[in-house]
Amino acid sequence: MAQRTLYLVRHGAADALGQVTADGREQARLLGRRLAGAPVDAVWHSPLPRAVDSARIIAAEMPRVLVDEAAELVDNVPFVPGPEDVPPSWKGFFDGYDRGEADAGRRTADASTARFCGPNGRGRRATHEVVVTHAYPIAWIVREVLNAPPAQWMSLAGVANASLTVVEFSDDGPPAVVMFNDMSHLPAGLRWTGFAGGGRP
């Protein structure tokens, strides 16, 4: 039995200034309605406004629940691979990252997994937590659950706005990815936002 369930959520669609748009608010509301039936104990969020606002909208659809900031969930690049490990589609993305920036990103990423990845401890009650963050932190947490190499986060970074990823941790076995990037709570017109070019099914 899972001792800790995380509902990982990318914030709702945002504009170029990082403010949640009308579509993003509707995405968050629909996701909150979907999660309203789960026994959620807390809604954690990144300190960035688009995550703060999305978390509040999601939590408004639930019974009284703790809503609080987790600084480790800030939008960041969790791991900068060596040049030989950069896929062609990512070429140029890491140009200009110096060692200090890369190390700081990794420390933040590791702090997020230290805080959120793991069971509650034998004998403690099961918990259910919503984590409202950004695409790259979600990719990093999923990579951790899968015990994949650090550079693997890049293949998991295609996370849509207000999509739902669920991971579980247990005292009695390995962690599990229950679902990834699920958008079934969103109508077709609100799916796959947050990507350049669109054109996804």
JSON list of C-alpha atoms in Angstrom, two decimals:
[
{"chain": "A", "resi": 1, "resn": "MET", "atom": "CA", "xyz": [0.00, 0.00, 0.00]},
{"chain": "A", "resi": 2, "resn": "ALA", "atom": "CA", "xyz": [1.27, 3.48, -0.87]},
{"chain": "A", "resi": 3, "resn": "GLN", "atom": "CA", "xyz": [2.37, 5.48, 2.14]},
{"chain": "A", "resi": 4, "resn": "ARG", "atom": "CA", "xyz": [2.78, 8.71, 0.22]},
{"chain": "A", "resi": 5, "resn": "THR", "atom": "CA", "xyz": [1.06, 9.80, -2.98]},
{"chain": "A", "resi": 6, "resn": "LEU", "atom": "CA", "xyz": [2.20, 12.87, -4.88]},
{"chain": "A", "resi": 7, "resn": "TYR", "atom": "CA", "xyz": [-0.02, 14.53, -7.47]},
{"chain": "A", "resi": 8, "resn": "LEU", "atom": "CA", "xyz": [2.51, 16.46, -9.56]},
{"chain": "A", "resi": 9, "resn": "VAL", "atom": "CA", "xyz": [1.00, 19.37, -11.48]},
{"chain": "A", "resi": 10, "resn": "ARG", "atom": "CA", "xyz": [2.45, 21.87, -13.89]},
{"chain": "A", "resi": 11, "resn": "HIS", "atom": "CA", "xyz": [0.88, 25.30, -13.31]},
{"chain": "A", "resi": 12, "resn": "GLY", "atom": "CA", "xyz": [-1.87, 26.54, -15.61]},
{"chain": "A", "resi": 13, "resn": "ALA", "atom": "CA", "xyz": [-1.05, 28.32, -18.86]},
{"chain": "A", "resi": 14, "resn": "ALA", "atom": "CA", "xyz": [0.74, 31.62, -18.30]},
{"chain": "A", "resi": 15, "resn": "ASP", "atom": "CA", "xyz": [1.62, 34.67, -20.37]},
{"chain": "A", "resi": 16, "resn": "ALA", "atom": "CA", "xyz": [5.09, 35.96, -21.22]},
{"chain": "A", "resi": 17, "resn": "LEU", "atom": "CA", "xyz": [5.25, 37.76, -17.86]},
{"chain": "A", "resi": 18, "resn": "GLY", "atom": "CA", "xyz": [4.54, 34.59, -15.93]},
{"chain": "A", "resi": 19, "resn": "GLN", "atom": "CA", "xyz": [0.95, 35.45, -15.00]},
{"chain": "A", "resi": 20, "resn": "VAL", "atom": "CA", "xyz": [-1.73, 32.78, -15.28]},
{"chain": "A", "resi": 21, "resn": "THR", "atom": "CA", "xyz": [-4.08, 33.45, -18.19]},
{"chain": "A", "resi": 22, "resn": "ALA", "atom": "CA", "xyz": [-7.84, 32.95, -18.31]},
{"chain": "A", "resi": 23, "resn": "ASP", "atom": "CA", "xyz": [-7.21, 29.56, -19.96]},
{"chain": "A", "resi": 24, "resn": "GLY", "atom": "CA", "xyz": [-4.72, 28.73, -17.23]},
{"chain": "A", "resi": 25, "resn": "ARG", "atom": "CA", "xyz": [-7.22, 29.56, -14.50]},
{"chain": "A", "resi": 26, "resn": "GLU", "atom": "CA", "xyz": [-9.81, 27.33, -16.14]},
{"chain": "A", "resi": 27, "resn": "GLN", "atom": "CA", "xyz": [-7.26, 24.51, -16.45]},
{"chain": "A", "resi": 28, "resn": "ALA", "atom": "CA", "xyz": [-6.44, 24.81, -12.75]},
{"chain": "A", "resi": 29, "resn": "ARG", "atom": "CA", "xyz": [-10.11, 24.89, -11.78]},
{"chain": "A", "resi": 30, "resn": "LEU", "atom": "CA", "xyz": [-10.85, 21.73, -13.76]},
{"chain": "A", "resi": 31, "resn": "LEU", "atom": "CA", "xyz": [-7.85, 19.96, -12.26]},
{"chain": "A", "resi": 32, "resn": "GLY", "atom": "CA", "xyz": [-8.95, 21.01, -8.78]},
{"chain": "A", "resi": 33, "resn": "ARG", "atom": "CA", "xyz": [-12.38, 19.57, -9.48]},
{"chain": "A", "resi": 34, "resn": "ARG", "atom": "CA", "xyz": [-10.77, 16.30, -10.57]},
{"chain": "A", "resi": 35, "resn": "LEU", "atom": "CA", "xyz": [-8.66, 16.11, -7.40]},
{"chain": "A", "resi": 36, "resn": "ALA", "atom": "CA", "xyz": [-11.50, 17.15, -5.09]},
{"chain": "A", "resi": 37, "resn": "GLY", "atom": "CA", "xyz": [-12.41, 13.51, -4.48]},
{"chain": "A", "resi": 38, "resn": "ALA", "atom": "CA", "xyz": [-8.92, 12.54, -3.36]},
{"chain": "A", "resi": 39, "resn": "PRO", "atom": "CA", "xyz": [-8.00, 12.68, 0.34]},
{"chain": "A", "resi": 40, "resn": "VAL", "atom": "CA", "xyz": [-5.56, 15.55, -0.18]},
{"chain": "A", "resi": 41, "resn": "ASP", "atom": "CA", "xyz": [-3.64, 16.67, 2.91]},
{"chain": "A", "resi": 42, "resn": "ALA", "atom": "CA", "xyz": [-1.69, 19.58, 1.43]},
{"chain": "A", "resi": 43, "resn": "VAL", "atom": "CA", "xyz": [-1.14, 21.61, -1.71]},
{"chain": "A", "resi": 44, "resn": "TRP", "atom": "CA", "xyz": [2.50, 22.66, -2.06]},
{"chain": "A", "resi": 45, "resn": "HIS", "atom": "CA", "xyz": [3.60, 25.17, -4.67]},
{"chain": "A", "resi": 46, "resn": "SER", "atom": "CA", "xyz": [6.61, 26.84, -6.20]},
{"chain": "A", "resi": 47, "resn": "PRO", "atom": "CA", "xyz": [7.21, 30.45, -5.11]},
{"chain": "A", "resi": 48, "resn": "LEU", "atom": "CA", "xyz": [6.64, 31.75, -8.66]},
{"chain": "A", "resi": 49, "resn": "PRO", "atom": "CA", "xyz": [3.32, 33.59, -9.23]},
{"chain": "A", "resi": 50, "resn": "ARG", "atom": "CA", "xyz": [2.02, 31.24, -11.93]},
{"chain": "A", "resi": 51, "resn": "ALA", "atom": "CA", "xyz": [2.35, 28.29, -9.53]},
{"chain": "A", "resi": 52, "resn": "VAL", "atom": "CA", "xyz": [1.04, 30.22, -6.50]},
{"chain": "A", "resi": 53, "resn": "ASP", "atom": "CA", "xyz": [-2.11, 31.29, -8.35]},
{"chain": "A", "resi": 54, "resn": "SER", "atom": "CA", "xyz": [-2.67, 27.84, -9.86]},
{"chain": "A", "resi": 55, "resn": "ALA", "atom": "CA", "xyz": [-2.32, 26.21, -6.43]},
{"chain": "A", "resi": 56, "resn": "ARG", "atom": "CA", "xyz": [-4.89, 28.53, -4.88]},
{"chain": "A", "resi": 57, "resn": "ILE", "atom": "CA", "xyz": [-7.37, 27.86, -7.68]},
{"chain": "A", "resi": 58, "resn": "ILE", "atom": "CA", "xyz": [-6.86, 24.10, -7.37]},
{"chain": "A", "resi": 59, "resn": "ALA", "atom": "CA", "xyz": [-7.22, 24.17, -3.59]},
{"chain": "A", "resi": 60, "resn": "ALA", "atom": "CA", "xyz": [-10.43, 26.23, -3.81]},
{"chain": "A", "resi": 61, "resn": "GLU", "atom": "CA", "xyz": [-12.16, 23.18, -5.32]},
{"chain": "A", "resi": 62, "resn": "MET", "atom": "CA", "xyz": [-11.30, 21.03, -2.28]},
{"chain": "A", "resi": 63, "resn": "PRO", "atom": "CA", "xyz": [-12.42, 20.92, 1.33]},
{"chain": "A", "resi": 64, "resn": "ARG", "atom": "CA", "xyz": [-10.20, 22.88, 3.69]},
{"chain": "A", "resi": 65, "resn": "VAL", "atom": "CA", "xyz": [-6.62, 21.94, 2.90]},
{"chain": "A", "resi": 66, "resn": "LEU", "atom": "CA", "xyz": [-3.18, 23.32, 3.76]},
{"chain": "A", "resi": 67, "resn": "VAL", "atom": "CA", "xyz": [-1.72, 25.45, 0.94]},
{"chain": "A", "resi": 68, "resn": "ASP", "atom": "CA", "xyz": [1.91, 26.41, 1.38]},
{"chain": "A", "resi": 69, "resn": "GLU", "atom": "CA", "xyz": [5.08, 27.33, -0.50]},
{"chain": "A", "resi": 70, "resn": "ALA", "atom": "CA", "xyz": [7.96, 24.91, -1.03]},
{"chain": "A", "resi": 71, "resn": "ALA", "atom": "CA", "xyz": [10.95, 26.89, -2.28]},
{"chain": "A", "resi": 72, "resn": "GLU", "atom": "CA", "xyz": [12.55, 23.72, -3.70]},
{"chain": "A", "resi": 73, "resn": "LEU", "atom": "CA", "xyz": [9.85, 23.59, -6.38]},
{"chain": "A", "resi": 74, "resn": "VAL", "atom": "CA", "xyz": [11.00, 26.74, -8.16]},
{"chain": "A", "resi": 75, "resn": "ASP", "atom": "CA", "xyz": [11.44, 26.54, -11.93]},
{"chain": "A", "resi": 76, "resn": "ASN", "atom": "CA", "xyz": [15.02, 25.54, -12.63]},
{"chain": "A", "resi": 77, "resn": "VAL", "atom": "CA", "xyz": [17.27, 23.39, -14.80]},
{"chain": "A", "resi": 78, "resn": "PRO", "atom": "CA", "xyz": [17.99, 20.39, -12.56]},
{"chain": "A", "resi": 79, "resn": "PHE", "atom": "CA", "xyz": [21.00, 18.97, -14.33]},
{"chain": "A", "resi": 80, "resn": "VAL", "atom": "CA", "xyz": [23.26, 20.25, -17.10]},
{"chain": "A", "resi": 81, "resn": "PRO", "atom": "CA", "xyz": [24.67, 17.31, -19.05]},
{"chain": "A", "resi": 82, "resn": "GLY", "atom": "CA", "xyz": [28.08, 17.17, -20.67]},
{"chain": "A", "resi": 83, "resn": "PRO", "atom": "CA", "xyz": [28.25, 18.12, -24.36]},
{"chain": "A", "resi": 84, "resn": "GLU", "atom": "CA", "xyz": [28.36, 14.47, -25.41]},
{"chain": "A", "resi": 85, "resn": "ASP", "atom": "CA", "xyz": [25.04, 13.77, -23.64]},
{"chain": "A", "resi": 86, "resn": "VAL", "atom": "CA", "xyz": [22.99, 16.62, -25.12]},
{"chain": "A", "resi": 87, "resn": "PRO", "atom": "CA", "xyz": [20.33, 15.33, -27.56]},
{"chain": "A", "resi": 88, "resn": "PRO", "atom": "CA", "xyz": [20.11, 17.12, -30.92]},
{"chain": "A", "resi": 89, "resn": "SER", "atom": "CA", "xyz": [16.78, 18.71, -29.99]},
{"chain": "A", "resi": 90, "resn": "TRP", "atom": "CA", "xyz": [18.45, 20.37, -26.96]},
{"chain": "A", "resi": 91, "resn": "LYS", "atom": "CA", "xyz": [21.51, 21.70, -28.80]},
{"chain": "A", "resi": 92, "resn": "GLY", "atom": "CA", "xyz": [22.19, 25.28, -27.77]},
{"chain": "A", "resi": 93, "resn": "PHE", "atom": "CA", "xyz": [19.82, 25.16, -24.78]},
{"chain": "A", "resi": 94, "resn": "PHE", "atom": "CA", "xyz": [22.62, 24.90, -22.23]},
{"chain": "A", "resi": 95, "resn": "ASP", "atom": "CA", "xyz": [24.92, 27.44, -23.89]},
{"chain": "A", "resi": 96, "resn": "GLY", "atom": "CA", "xyz": [25.98, 30.03, -21.34]},
{"chain": "A", "resi": 97, "resn": "TYR", "atom": "CA", "xyz": [25.37, 27.90, -18.24]},
{"chain": "A", "resi": 98, "resn": "ASP", "atom": "CA", "xyz": [28.45, 28.22, -16.07]},
{"chain": "A", "resi": 99, "resn": "ARG", "atom": "CA", "xyz": [29.48, 25.70, -13.46]},
{"chain": "A", "resi": 100, "resn": "GLY", "atom": "CA", "xyz": [28.07, 27.79, -10.61]},
{"chain": "A", "resi": 101, "resn": "GLU", "atom": "CA", "xyz": [24.60, 27.99, -12.20]},
{"chain": "A", "resi": 102, "resn": "ALA", "atom": "CA", "xyz": [24.62, 24.28, -13.01]},
{"chain": "A", "resi": 103, "resn": "ASP", "atom": "CA", "xyz": [25.63, 23.36, -9.46]},
{"chain": "A", "resi": 104, "resn": "ALA", "atom": "CA", "xyz": [22.97, 25.63, -7.96]},
{"chain": "A", "resi": 105, "resn": "GLY", "atom": "CA", "xyz": [20.30, 24.05, -10.17]},
{"chain": "A", "resi": 106, "resn": "ARG", "atom": "CA", "xyz": [21.37, 20.58, -9.11]},
{"chain": "A", "resi": 107, "resn": "ARG", "atom": "CA", "xyz": [21.28, 21.53, -5.42]},
{"chain": "A", "resi": 108, "resn": "THR", "atom": "CA", "xyz": [17.73, 22.84, -5.79]},
{"chain": "A", "resi": 109, "resn": "ALA", "atom": "CA", "xyz": [16.67, 19.72, -7.68]},
{"chain": "A", "resi": 110, "resn": "ASP", "atom": "CA", "xyz": [18.20, 17.44, -5.07]},
{"chain": "A", "resi": 111, "resn": "ALA", "atom": "CA", "xyz": [16.48, 19.42, -2.32]},
{"chain": "A", "resi": 112, "resn": "SER", "atom": "CA", "xyz": [13.13, 18.79, -4.01]},
{"chain": "A", "resi": 113, "resn": "THR", "atom": "CA", "xyz": [13.68, 15.05, -4.20]},
{"chain": "A", "resi": 114, "resn": "ALA", "atom": "CA", "xyz": [14.98, 14.95, -0.62]},
{"chain": "A", "resi": 115, "resn": "ARG", "atom": "CA", "xyz": [11.80, 16.66, 0.56]},
{"chain": "A", "resi": 116, "resn": "PHE", "atom": "CA", "xyz": [9.19, 14.97, -1.59]},
{"chain": "A", "resi": 117, "resn": "CYS", "atom": "CA", "xyz": [10.54, 11.61, -2.79]},
{"chain": "A", "resi": 118, "resn": "GLY", "atom": "CA", "xyz": [10.10, 8.90, -0.21]},
{"chain": "A", "resi": 119, "resn": "PRO", "atom": "CA", "xyz": [7.52, 7.26, 2.05]},
{"chain": "A", "resi": 120, "resn": "ASN", "atom": "CA", "xyz": [6.41, 8.74, 5.36]},
{"chain": "A", "resi": 121, "resn": "GLY", "atom": "CA", "xyz": [8.00, 6.04, 7.45]},
{"chain": "A", "resi": 122, "resn": "ARG", "atom": "CA", "xyz": [6.66, 2.73, 8.69]},
{"chain": "A", "resi": 123, "resn": "GLY", "atom": "CA", "xyz": [3.64, 3.06, 10.94]},
{"chain": "A", "resi": 124, "resn": "ARG", "atom": "CA", "xyz": [2.76, 6.60, 9.87]},
{"chain": "A", "resi": 125, "resn": "ARG", "atom": "CA", "xyz": [-0.53, 7.28, 8.13]},
{"chain": "A", "resi": 126, "resn": "ALA", "atom": "CA", "xyz": [-0.65, 7.54, 4.36]},
{"chain": "A", "resi": 127, "resn": "THR", "atom": "CA", "xyz": [-0.58, 11.07, 2.92]},
{"chain": "A", "resi": 128, "resn": "HIS", "atom": "CA", "xyz": [-1.74, 12.61, -0.35]},
{"chain": "A", "resi": 129, "resn": "GLU", "atom": "CA", "xyz": [-0.03, 15.81, -1.48]},
{"chain": "A", "resi": 130, "resn": "VAL", "atom": "CA", "xyz": [-0.55, 18.03, -4.52]},
{"chain": "A", "resi": 131, "resn": "VAL", "atom": "CA", "xyz": [2.70, 19.56, -5.80]},
{"chain": "A", "resi": 132, "resn": "VAL", "atom": "CA", "xyz": [2.18, 22.54, -8.13]},
{"chain": "A", "resi": 133, "resn": "THR", "atom": "CA", "xyz": [5.42, 23.30, -9.89]},
{"chain": "A", "resi": 134, "resn": "HIS", "atom": "CA", "xyz": [6.97, 23.49, -13.38]},
{"chain": "A", "resi": 135, "resn": "ALA", "atom": "CA", "xyz": [7.84, 21.08, -16.19]},
{"chain": "A", "resi": 136, "resn": "TYR", "atom": "CA", "xyz": [11.51, 20.58, -15.32]},
{"chain": "A", "resi": 137, "resn": "PRO", "atom": "CA", "xyz": [11.04, 19.84, -11.59]},
{"chain": "A", "resi": 138, "resn": "ILE", "atom": "CA", "xyz": [8.33, 17.33, -12.49]},
{"chain": "A", "resi": 139, "resn": "ALA", "atom": "CA", "xyz": [10.66, 15.67, -14.99]},
{"chain": "A", "resi": 140, "resn": "TRP", "atom": "CA", "xyz": [13.39, 15.50, -12.34]},
{"chain": "A", "resi": 141, "resn": "ILE", "atom": "CA", "xyz": [11.10, 13.91, -9.72]},
{"chain": "A", "resi": 142, "resn": "VAL", "atom": "CA", "xyz": [9.81, 11.34, -12.21]},
{"chain": "A", "resi": 143, "resn": "ARG", "atom": "CA", "xyz": [13.41, 10.55, -13.21]},
{"chain": "A", "resi": 144, "resn": "GLU", "atom": "CA", "xyz": [14.19, 10.02, -9.51]},
{"chain": "A", "resi": 145, "resn": "VAL", "atom": "CA", "xyz": [11.22, 7.66, -9.10]},
{"chain": "A", "resi": 146, "resn": "LEU", "atom": "CA", "xyz": [12.41, 5.67, -12.13]},
{"chain": "A", "resi": 147, "resn": "ASN", "atom": "CA", "xyz": [16.00, 5.66, -10.80]},
{"chain": "A", "resi": 148, "resn": "ALA", "atom": "CA", "xyz": [17.11, 6.88, -14.23]},
{"chain": "A", "resi": 149, "resn": "PRO", "atom": "CA", "xyz": [20.42, 8.65, -14.98]},
{"chain": "A", "resi": 150, "resn": "PRO", "atom": "CA", "xyz": [20.45, 12.42, -14.31]},
{"chain": "A", "resi": 151, "resn": "ALA", "atom": "CA", "xyz": [20.42, 13.38, -18.00]},
{"chain": "A", "resi": 152, "resn": "GLN", "atom": "CA", "xyz": [17.19, 11.40, -18.49]},
{"chain": "A", "resi": 153, "resn": "TRP", "atom": "CA", "xyz": [15.14, 14.32, -17.16]},
{"chain": "A", "resi": 154, "resn": "MET", "atom": "CA", "xyz": [15.29, 15.89, -20.61]},
{"chain": "A", "resi": 155, "resn": "SER", "atom": "CA", "xyz": [13.23, 13.08, -22.14]},
{"chain": "A", "resi": 156, "resn": "LEU", "atom": "CA", "xyz": [10.54, 13.64, -19.49]},
{"chain": "A", "resi": 157, "resn": "ALA", "atom": "CA", "xyz": [10.32, 17.43, -19.75]},
{"chain": "A", "resi": 158, "resn": "GLY", "atom": "CA", "xyz": [7.34, 17.48, -22.13]},
{"chain": "A", "resi": 159, "resn": "VAL", "atom": "CA", "xyz": [4.81, 18.24, -19.39]},
{"chain": "A", "resi": 160, "resn": "ALA", "atom": "CA", "xyz": [1.65, 20.12, -20.36]},
{"chain": "A", "resi": 161, "resn": "ASN", "atom": "CA", "xyz": [0.04, 22.89, -18.34]},
{"chain": "A", "resi": 162, "resn": "ALA", "atom": "CA", "xyz": [-2.33, 21.57, -15.66]},
{"chain": "A", "resi": 163, "resn": "SER", "atom": "CA", "xyz": [-1.54, 17.96, -16.56]},
{"chain": "A", "resi": 164, "resn": "LEU", "atom": "CA", "xyz": [-1.49, 15.36, -13.80]},
{"chain": "A", "resi": 165, "resn": "THR", "atom": "CA", "xyz": [1.40, 13.06, -12.95]},
{"chain": "A", "resi": 166, "resn": "VAL", "atom": "CA", "xyz": [0.99, 10.70, -9.98]},
{"chain": "A", "resi": 167, "resn": "VAL", "atom": "CA", "xyz": [3.80, 8.93, -8.14]},
{"chain": "A", "resi": 168, "resn": "GLU", "atom": "CA", "xyz": [3.62, 6.70, -5.09]},
{"chain": "A", "resi": 169, "resn": "PHE", "atom": "CA", "xyz": [6.09, 5.76, -2.38]},
{"chain": "A", "resi": 170, "resn": "SER", "atom": "CA", "xyz": [5.85, 2.76, -0.09]},
{"chain": "A", "resi": 171, "resn": "ASP", "atom": "CA", "xyz": [7.84, 1.26, 2.76]},
{"chain": "A", "resi": 172, "resn": "ASP", "atom": "CA", "xyz": [7.48, -2.17, 1.17]},
{"chain": "A", "resi": 173, "resn": "GLY", "atom": "CA", "xyz": [8.73, -1.73, -2.38]},
{"chain": "A", "resi": 174, "resn": "PRO", "atom": "CA", "xyz": [10.11, 0.59, -5.03]},
{"chain": "A", "resi": 175, "resn": "PRO", "atom": "CA", "xyz": [8.35, 3.85, -5.88]},
{"chain": "A", "resi": 176, "resn": "ALA", "atom": "CA", "xyz": [5.93, 3.83, -8.78]},
{"chain": "A", "resi": 177, "resn": "VAL", "atom": "CA", "xyz": [4.82, 6.15, -11.56]},
{"chain": "A", "resi": 178, "resn": "VAL", "atom": "CA", "xyz": [1.05, 5.70, -11.64]},
{"chain": "A", "resi": 179, "resn": "MET", "atom": "CA", "xyz": [0.37, 8.15, -14.46]},
{"chain": "A", "resi": 180, "resn": "PHE", "atom": "CA", "xyz": [2.31, 10.75, -16.40]},
{"chain": "A", "resi": 181, "resn": "ASN", "atom": "CA", "xyz": [1.12, 13.95, -18.09]},
{"chain": "A", "resi": 182, "resn": "ASP", "atom": "CA", "xyz": [-2.56, 13.00, -18.01]},
{"chain": "A", "resi": 183, "resn": "MET", "atom": "CA", "xyz": [-4.94, 15.66, -19.38]},
{"chain": "A", "resi": 184, "resn": "SER", "atom": "CA", "xyz": [-8.23, 13.77, -19.39]},
{"chain": "A", "resi": 185, "resn": "HIS", "atom": "CA", "xyz": [-9.83, 16.42, -17.13]},
{"chain": "A", "resi": 186, "resn": "LEU", "atom": "CA", "xyz": [-9.27, 19.10, -19.77]},
{"chain": "A", "resi": 187, "resn": "PRO", "atom": "CA", "xyz": [-11.36, 19.71, -22.90]},
{"chain": "A", "resi": 188, "resn": "ALA", "atom": "CA", "xyz": [-9.47, 19.42, -26.18]},
{"chain": "A", "resi": 189, "resn": "GLY", "atom": "CA", "xyz": [-8.96, 23.17, -26.54]},
{"chain": "A", "resi": 190, "resn": "LEU", "atom": "CA", "xyz": [-7.14, 23.40, -23.19]},
{"chain": "A", "resi": 191, "resn": "ARG", "atom": "CA", "xyz": [-4.79, 20.46, -23.70]},
{"chain": "A", "resi": 192, "resn": "TRP", "atom": "CA", "xyz": [-1.12, 20.59, -24.69]},
{"chain": "A", "resi": 193, "resn": "THR", "atom": "CA", "xyz": [-0.60, 24.25, -23.82]},
{"chain": "A", "resi": 194, "resn": "GLY", "atom": "CA", "xyz": [2.90, 25.25, -22.83]},
{"chain": "A", "resi": 195, "resn": "PHE", "atom": "CA", "xyz": [4.61, 23.95, -25.96]},
{"chain": "A", "resi": 196, "resn": "ALA", "atom": "CA", "xyz": [5.96, 25.78, -28.96]},
{"chain": "A", "resi": 197, "resn": "GLY", "atom": "CA", "xyz": [4.30, 24.95, -32.25]},
{"chain": "A", "resi": 198, "resn": "GLY", "atom": "CA", "xyz": [1.35, 22.95, -30.89]},
{"chain": "A", "resi": 199, "resn": "GLY", "atom": "CA", "xyz": [0.06, 20.23, -33.19]},
{"chain": "A", "resi": 200, "resn": "ARG", "atom": "CA", "xyz": [-0.18, 17.51, -30.56]},
{"chain": "A", "resi": 201, "resn": "PRO", "atom": "CA", "xyz": [-3.13, 15.10, -30.46]}
]
